[in-house]
Coordinates of C-alpha atoms and ligand atoms in Angstrom, one line a residue:
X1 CA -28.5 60.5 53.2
X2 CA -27.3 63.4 51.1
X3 CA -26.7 62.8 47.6
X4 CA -22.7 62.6 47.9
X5 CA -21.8 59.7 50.3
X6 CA -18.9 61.3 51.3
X7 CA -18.8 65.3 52.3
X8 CA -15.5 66.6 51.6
X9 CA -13.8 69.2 54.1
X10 CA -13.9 72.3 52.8
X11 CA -11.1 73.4 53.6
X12 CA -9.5 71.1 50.9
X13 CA -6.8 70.4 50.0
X14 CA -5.7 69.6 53.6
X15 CA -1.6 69.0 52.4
X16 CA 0.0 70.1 49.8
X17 CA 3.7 70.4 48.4
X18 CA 4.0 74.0 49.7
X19 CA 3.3 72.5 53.1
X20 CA 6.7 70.5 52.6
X21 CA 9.8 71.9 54.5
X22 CA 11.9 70.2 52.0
X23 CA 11.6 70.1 47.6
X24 CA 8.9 67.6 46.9
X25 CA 6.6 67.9 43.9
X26 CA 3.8 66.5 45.1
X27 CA 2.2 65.2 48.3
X28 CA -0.5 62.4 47.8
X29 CA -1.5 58.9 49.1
X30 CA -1.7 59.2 52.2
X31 CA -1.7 56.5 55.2
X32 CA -3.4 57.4 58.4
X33 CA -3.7 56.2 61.9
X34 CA -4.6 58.2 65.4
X35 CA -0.8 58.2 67.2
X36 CA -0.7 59.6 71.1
X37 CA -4.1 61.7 70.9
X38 CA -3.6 62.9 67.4
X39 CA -3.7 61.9 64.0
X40 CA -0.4 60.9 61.9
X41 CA -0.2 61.0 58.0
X42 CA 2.8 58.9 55.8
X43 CA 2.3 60.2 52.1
X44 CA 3.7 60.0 49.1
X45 CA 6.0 62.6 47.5
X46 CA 7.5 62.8 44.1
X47 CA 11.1 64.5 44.5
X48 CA 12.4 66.5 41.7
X49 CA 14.1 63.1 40.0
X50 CA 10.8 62.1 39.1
X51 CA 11.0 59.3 42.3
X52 CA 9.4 59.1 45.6
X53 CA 10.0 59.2 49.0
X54 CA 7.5 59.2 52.2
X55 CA 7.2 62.1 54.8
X56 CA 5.4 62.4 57.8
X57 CA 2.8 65.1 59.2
X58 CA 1.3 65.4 62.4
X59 CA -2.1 67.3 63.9
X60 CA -4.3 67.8 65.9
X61 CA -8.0 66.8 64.7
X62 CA -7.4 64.8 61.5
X63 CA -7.8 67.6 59.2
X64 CA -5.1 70.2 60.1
X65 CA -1.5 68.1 59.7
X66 CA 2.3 70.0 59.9
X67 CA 4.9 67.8 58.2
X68 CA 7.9 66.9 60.0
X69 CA 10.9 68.9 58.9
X70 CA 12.8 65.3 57.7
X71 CA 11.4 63.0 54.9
X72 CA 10.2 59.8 56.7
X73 CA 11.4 57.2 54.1
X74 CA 13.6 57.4 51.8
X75 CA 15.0 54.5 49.3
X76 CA 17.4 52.2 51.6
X77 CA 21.1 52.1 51.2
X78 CA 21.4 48.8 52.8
X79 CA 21.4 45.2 52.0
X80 CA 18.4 44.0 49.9
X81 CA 16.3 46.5 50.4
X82 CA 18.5 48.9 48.4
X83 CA 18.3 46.5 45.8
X84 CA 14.7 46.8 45.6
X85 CA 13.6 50.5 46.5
X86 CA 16.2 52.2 44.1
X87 CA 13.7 53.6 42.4
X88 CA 11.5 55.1 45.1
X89 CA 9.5 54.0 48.2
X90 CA 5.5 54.8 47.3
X91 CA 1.8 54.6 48.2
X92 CA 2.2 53.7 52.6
X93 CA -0.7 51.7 54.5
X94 CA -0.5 51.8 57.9
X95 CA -2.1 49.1 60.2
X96 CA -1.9 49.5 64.2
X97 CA -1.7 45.7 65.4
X98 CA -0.7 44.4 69.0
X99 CA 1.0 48.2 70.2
X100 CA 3.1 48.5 67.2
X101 CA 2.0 50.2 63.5
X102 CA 3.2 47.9 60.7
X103 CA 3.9 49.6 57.3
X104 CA 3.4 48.6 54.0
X105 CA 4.8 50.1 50.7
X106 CA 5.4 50.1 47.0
X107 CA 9.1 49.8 46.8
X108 CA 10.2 49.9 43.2
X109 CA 13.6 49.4 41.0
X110 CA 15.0 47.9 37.7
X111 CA 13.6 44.8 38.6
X112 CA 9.9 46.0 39.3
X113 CA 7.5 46.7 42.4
X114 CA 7.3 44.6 45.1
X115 CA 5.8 45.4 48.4
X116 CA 7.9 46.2 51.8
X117 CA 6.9 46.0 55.3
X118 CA 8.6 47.9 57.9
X119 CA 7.0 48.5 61.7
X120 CA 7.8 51.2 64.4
X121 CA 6.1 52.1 67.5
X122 CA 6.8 55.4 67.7
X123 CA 7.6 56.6 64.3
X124 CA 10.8 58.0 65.1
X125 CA 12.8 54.4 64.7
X126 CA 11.9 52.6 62.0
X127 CA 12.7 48.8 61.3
X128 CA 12.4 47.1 58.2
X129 CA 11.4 44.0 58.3
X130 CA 10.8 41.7 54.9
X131 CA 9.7 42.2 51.3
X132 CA 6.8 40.3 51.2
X133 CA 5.8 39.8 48.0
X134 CA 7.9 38.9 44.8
X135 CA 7.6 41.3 41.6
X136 CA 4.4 43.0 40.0
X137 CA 2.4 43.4 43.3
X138 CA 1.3 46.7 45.0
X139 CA -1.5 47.8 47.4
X140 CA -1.1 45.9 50.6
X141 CA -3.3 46.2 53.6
X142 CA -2.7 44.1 56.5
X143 CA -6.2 43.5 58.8
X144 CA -5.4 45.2 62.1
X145 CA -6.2 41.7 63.7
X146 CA -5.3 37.7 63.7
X147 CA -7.5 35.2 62.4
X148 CA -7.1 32.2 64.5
X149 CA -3.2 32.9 65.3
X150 CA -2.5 34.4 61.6
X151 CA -2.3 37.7 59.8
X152 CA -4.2 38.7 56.6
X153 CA -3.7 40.9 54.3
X154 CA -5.3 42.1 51.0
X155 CA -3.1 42.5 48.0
X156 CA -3.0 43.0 44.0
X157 CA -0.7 40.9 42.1
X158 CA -0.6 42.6 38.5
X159 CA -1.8 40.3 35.5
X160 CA -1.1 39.8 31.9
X161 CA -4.1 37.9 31.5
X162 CA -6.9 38.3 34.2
X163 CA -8.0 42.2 35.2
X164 CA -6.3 43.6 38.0
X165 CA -7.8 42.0 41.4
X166 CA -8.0 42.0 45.2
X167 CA -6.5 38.7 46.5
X168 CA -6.4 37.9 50.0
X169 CA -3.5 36.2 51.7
X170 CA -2.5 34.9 55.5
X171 CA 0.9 34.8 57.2
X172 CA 2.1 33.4 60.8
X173 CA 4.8 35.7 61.3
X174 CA 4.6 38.7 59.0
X175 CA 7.3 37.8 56.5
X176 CA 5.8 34.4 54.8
X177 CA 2.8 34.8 53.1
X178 CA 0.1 32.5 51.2
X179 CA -2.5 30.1 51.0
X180 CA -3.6 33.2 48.6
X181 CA -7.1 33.6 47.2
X182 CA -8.9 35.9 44.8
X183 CA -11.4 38.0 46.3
X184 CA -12.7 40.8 43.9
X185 CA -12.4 41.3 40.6
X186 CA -13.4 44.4 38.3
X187 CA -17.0 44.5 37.0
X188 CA -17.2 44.8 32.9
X189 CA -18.0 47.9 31.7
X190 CA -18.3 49.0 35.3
X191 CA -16.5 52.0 36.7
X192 CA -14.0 49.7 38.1
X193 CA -14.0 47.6 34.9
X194 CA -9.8 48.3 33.9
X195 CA -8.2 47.6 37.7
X196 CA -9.1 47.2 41.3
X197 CA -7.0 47.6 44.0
X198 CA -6.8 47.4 48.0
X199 CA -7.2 51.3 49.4
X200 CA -7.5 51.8 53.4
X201 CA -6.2 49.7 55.8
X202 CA -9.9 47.7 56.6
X203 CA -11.3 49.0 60.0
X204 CA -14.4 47.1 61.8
X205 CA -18.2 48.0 61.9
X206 CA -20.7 45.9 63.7
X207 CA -21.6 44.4 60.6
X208 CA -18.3 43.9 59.0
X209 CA -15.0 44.8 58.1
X210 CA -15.3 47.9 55.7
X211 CA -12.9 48.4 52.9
X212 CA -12.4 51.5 50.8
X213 CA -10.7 50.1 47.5
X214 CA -9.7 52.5 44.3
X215 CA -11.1 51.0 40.7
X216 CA -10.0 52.8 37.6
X217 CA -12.2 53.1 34.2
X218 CA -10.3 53.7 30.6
X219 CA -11.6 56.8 28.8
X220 CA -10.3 58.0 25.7
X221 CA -8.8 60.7 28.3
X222 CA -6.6 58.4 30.5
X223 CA -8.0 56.0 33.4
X224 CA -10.9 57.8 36.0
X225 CA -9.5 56.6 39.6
X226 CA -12.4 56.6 41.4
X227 CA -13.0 54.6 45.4
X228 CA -16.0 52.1 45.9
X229 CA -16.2 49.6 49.4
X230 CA -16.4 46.2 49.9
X231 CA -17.8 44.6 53.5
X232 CA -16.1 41.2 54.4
X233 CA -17.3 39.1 57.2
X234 CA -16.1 40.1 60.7
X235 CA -14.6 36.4 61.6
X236 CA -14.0 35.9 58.3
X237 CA -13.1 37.8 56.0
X238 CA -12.4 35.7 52.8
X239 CA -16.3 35.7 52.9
X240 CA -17.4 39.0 51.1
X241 CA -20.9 40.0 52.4
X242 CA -21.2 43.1 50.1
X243 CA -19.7 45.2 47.5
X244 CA -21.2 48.0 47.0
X245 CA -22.3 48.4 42.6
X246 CA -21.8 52.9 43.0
X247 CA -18.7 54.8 43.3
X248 CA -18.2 56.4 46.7
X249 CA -15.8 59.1 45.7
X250 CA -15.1 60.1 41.6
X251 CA -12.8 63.2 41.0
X252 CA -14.7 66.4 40.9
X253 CA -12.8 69.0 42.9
X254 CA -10.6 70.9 40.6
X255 CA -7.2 69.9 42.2
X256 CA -9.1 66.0 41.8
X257 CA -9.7 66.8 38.0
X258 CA -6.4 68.4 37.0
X259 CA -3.3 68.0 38.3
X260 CA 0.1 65.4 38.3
X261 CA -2.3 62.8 36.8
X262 CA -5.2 64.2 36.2
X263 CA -9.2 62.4 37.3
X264 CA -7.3 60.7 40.1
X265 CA -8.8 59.9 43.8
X266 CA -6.8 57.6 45.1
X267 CA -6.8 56.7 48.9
X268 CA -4.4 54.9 51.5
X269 CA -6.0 55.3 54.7
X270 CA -9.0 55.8 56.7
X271 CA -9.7 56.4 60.4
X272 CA -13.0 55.5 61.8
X273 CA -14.3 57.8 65.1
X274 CA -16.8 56.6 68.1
X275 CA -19.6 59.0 66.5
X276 CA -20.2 56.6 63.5
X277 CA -17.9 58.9 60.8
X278 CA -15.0 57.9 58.9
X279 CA -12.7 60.3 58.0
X280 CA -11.4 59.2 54.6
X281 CA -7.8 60.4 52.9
X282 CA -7.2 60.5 49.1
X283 CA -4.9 62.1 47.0
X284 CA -6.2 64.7 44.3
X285 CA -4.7 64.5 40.4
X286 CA -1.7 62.2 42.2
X287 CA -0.5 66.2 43.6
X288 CA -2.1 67.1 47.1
X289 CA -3.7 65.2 49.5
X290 CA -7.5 65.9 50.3
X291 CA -10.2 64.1 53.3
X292 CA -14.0 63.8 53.5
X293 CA -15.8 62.4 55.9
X294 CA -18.6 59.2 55.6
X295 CA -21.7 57.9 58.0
X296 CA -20.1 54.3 58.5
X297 CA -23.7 53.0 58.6
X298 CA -24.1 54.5 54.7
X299 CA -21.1 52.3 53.1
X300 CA -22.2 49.3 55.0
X301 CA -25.6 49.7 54.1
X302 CA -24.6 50.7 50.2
X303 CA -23.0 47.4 50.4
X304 CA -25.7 45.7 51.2
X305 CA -28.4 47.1 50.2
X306 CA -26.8 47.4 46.2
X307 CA -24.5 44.9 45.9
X308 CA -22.7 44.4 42.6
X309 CA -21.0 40.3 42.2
X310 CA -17.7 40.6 43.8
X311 CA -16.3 38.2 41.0
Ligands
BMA401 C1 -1.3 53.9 40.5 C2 -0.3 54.3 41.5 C3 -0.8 55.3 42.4 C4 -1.3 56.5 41.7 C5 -2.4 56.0 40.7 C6 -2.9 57.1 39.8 O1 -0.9 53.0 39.5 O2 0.9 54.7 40.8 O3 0.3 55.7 43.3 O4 -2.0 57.4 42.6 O5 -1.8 55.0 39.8 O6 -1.9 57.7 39.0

């Protein structure tokens, strides 16, 4: 194993807002998933307004993408979800499920953040479907699977008095959720010791489902954003087999150190390949987004083999 888990491309950043055929300030957080032979990014963009909106990029090989010429998203105009996405639609997940891709985001407003879910099966018509969480929650990934008949999904409500956690959720039909549990909760003076959060959609290895999460640290600088993984049972996933105790990804790169937020990695997808790689998406300094690539084997056996408490 070399001594960085993940090897970043070096051709990074990958995206960036010069890539954007319309004004955006930034491109970051990006959601990934292999569409009709290629590869197809959502991300994050902040508009000039200080608010963000999602576009859409396409390519080739999952490292070379060209942005569609029209935003993807943008804030709704109608019926409750205007209400709720006035401020900006953030931070997509995408999870390919039964020959559709479901979509998860931040949608924010006067009245907080709550999480939408919208699904298309070609990415040219999109339907949105339910806000399925109240207030103070972000970070949703949906399992690309049931669970005897029901979905599941990881989520982070936010807390005045317990750390920022991973809870995990089920639902019968998409829109209602519960029967909630906490899952993972920061480590004290840990790197993820401030706030955890859900990252990458989870994708299956032989010995588990892998999840790439984001944990921040407090400095006297700002928060570090840095990504660790977690491996959860494959029948069962409320059952946590492994979280690894080291940091798979901390900024380093000079567009990762300083940027819109500077010390930010923050990721929002992950595709895994047939020759046992994953190619892994983050955004650097919250500006432009970047990808590295992982041995799967490594982050289930860093799990494993050097396992911190998940609570
Ligand atoms: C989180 C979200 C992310 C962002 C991160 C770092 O709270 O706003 O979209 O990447 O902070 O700034």
């Amino acid at each position: 194993m070399s001594a960085n888990i993940i090897r970043r491309y070096e051709e990074n950043p990958i995206l960036t807002r010069d890539d954007v055929p319309y004004p955006v300030e930034t491109v970051h957080n990006a959601g990934v998933v292999r569409h009709r032979g290629g590869y197809l990014m959502l991300f994050r963009a902040h508009l000039r307004n200080g608010r963000s909106i999602i576009g859409l990029a396409e390519g080739p090989d999952g490292f070379h993408f060209r942005v569609r010429p029209e935003p993807f998203m943008l804030p709704s105009r109608e019926g409750e979800f205007s209400i709720y996405e006035e401020y900006g639609v953030e931070d997509p997940r995408i999870c390919e499920i039964e020959g559709e891709y479901l979509i998860t985001y931040s949608a924010y407003s006067r009245y907080g953040v709550r999480v939408g879910l919208a699904r298309t099966k070609d990415f040219k018509k999109l339907e949105r479907v339910a806000l399925i969480t109240q207030a103070d929650y972000r970070n949703v990934v949906i399992f690309p699977q049931r669970f005897n008949n029901l979905y599941l999904r990881l989520d982070r409500p936010h807390s005045g008095i317990s750390p920022w956690s991973i809870w995990l959720s089920s639902s019968p039909d998409l829109i209602h959720w519960g029967n909630s549990r906490l899952l993972m909760k920061p480590l004290k003076y840990h790197w993820d010791e401030l706030k955890i959060g859900p990252g990458a959609t989870p994708f299956p290895t032989n010995r588990g489902w892998l999840h790439i999460y984001h944990g921040a640290f407090q400095t006297m600088r700002g928060a570090v954003y840095r990504l660790g993984v977690a491996l959860h049972d494959l029948q069962n996933p409320a059952h946590i087999l492994g979280v690894a105790d080291d940091w798979i990804l901390q900024p380093e790169g000079p567009w990762e150190l300083s940027g819109y937020v500077p010390n930010v990695v923050f990721t929002c997808g992950a595709v895994p390949e047939e020759d046992g790689t994953v190619k892994i998406y983050w955004g650097g300094a919250d500006q432009v987004i970047c990808v590295g690539t992982a041995q799967i084997n490594d982050l289930v056996d860093l799990c494993l083999t050097k396992p911190r408490p998940p609570l």
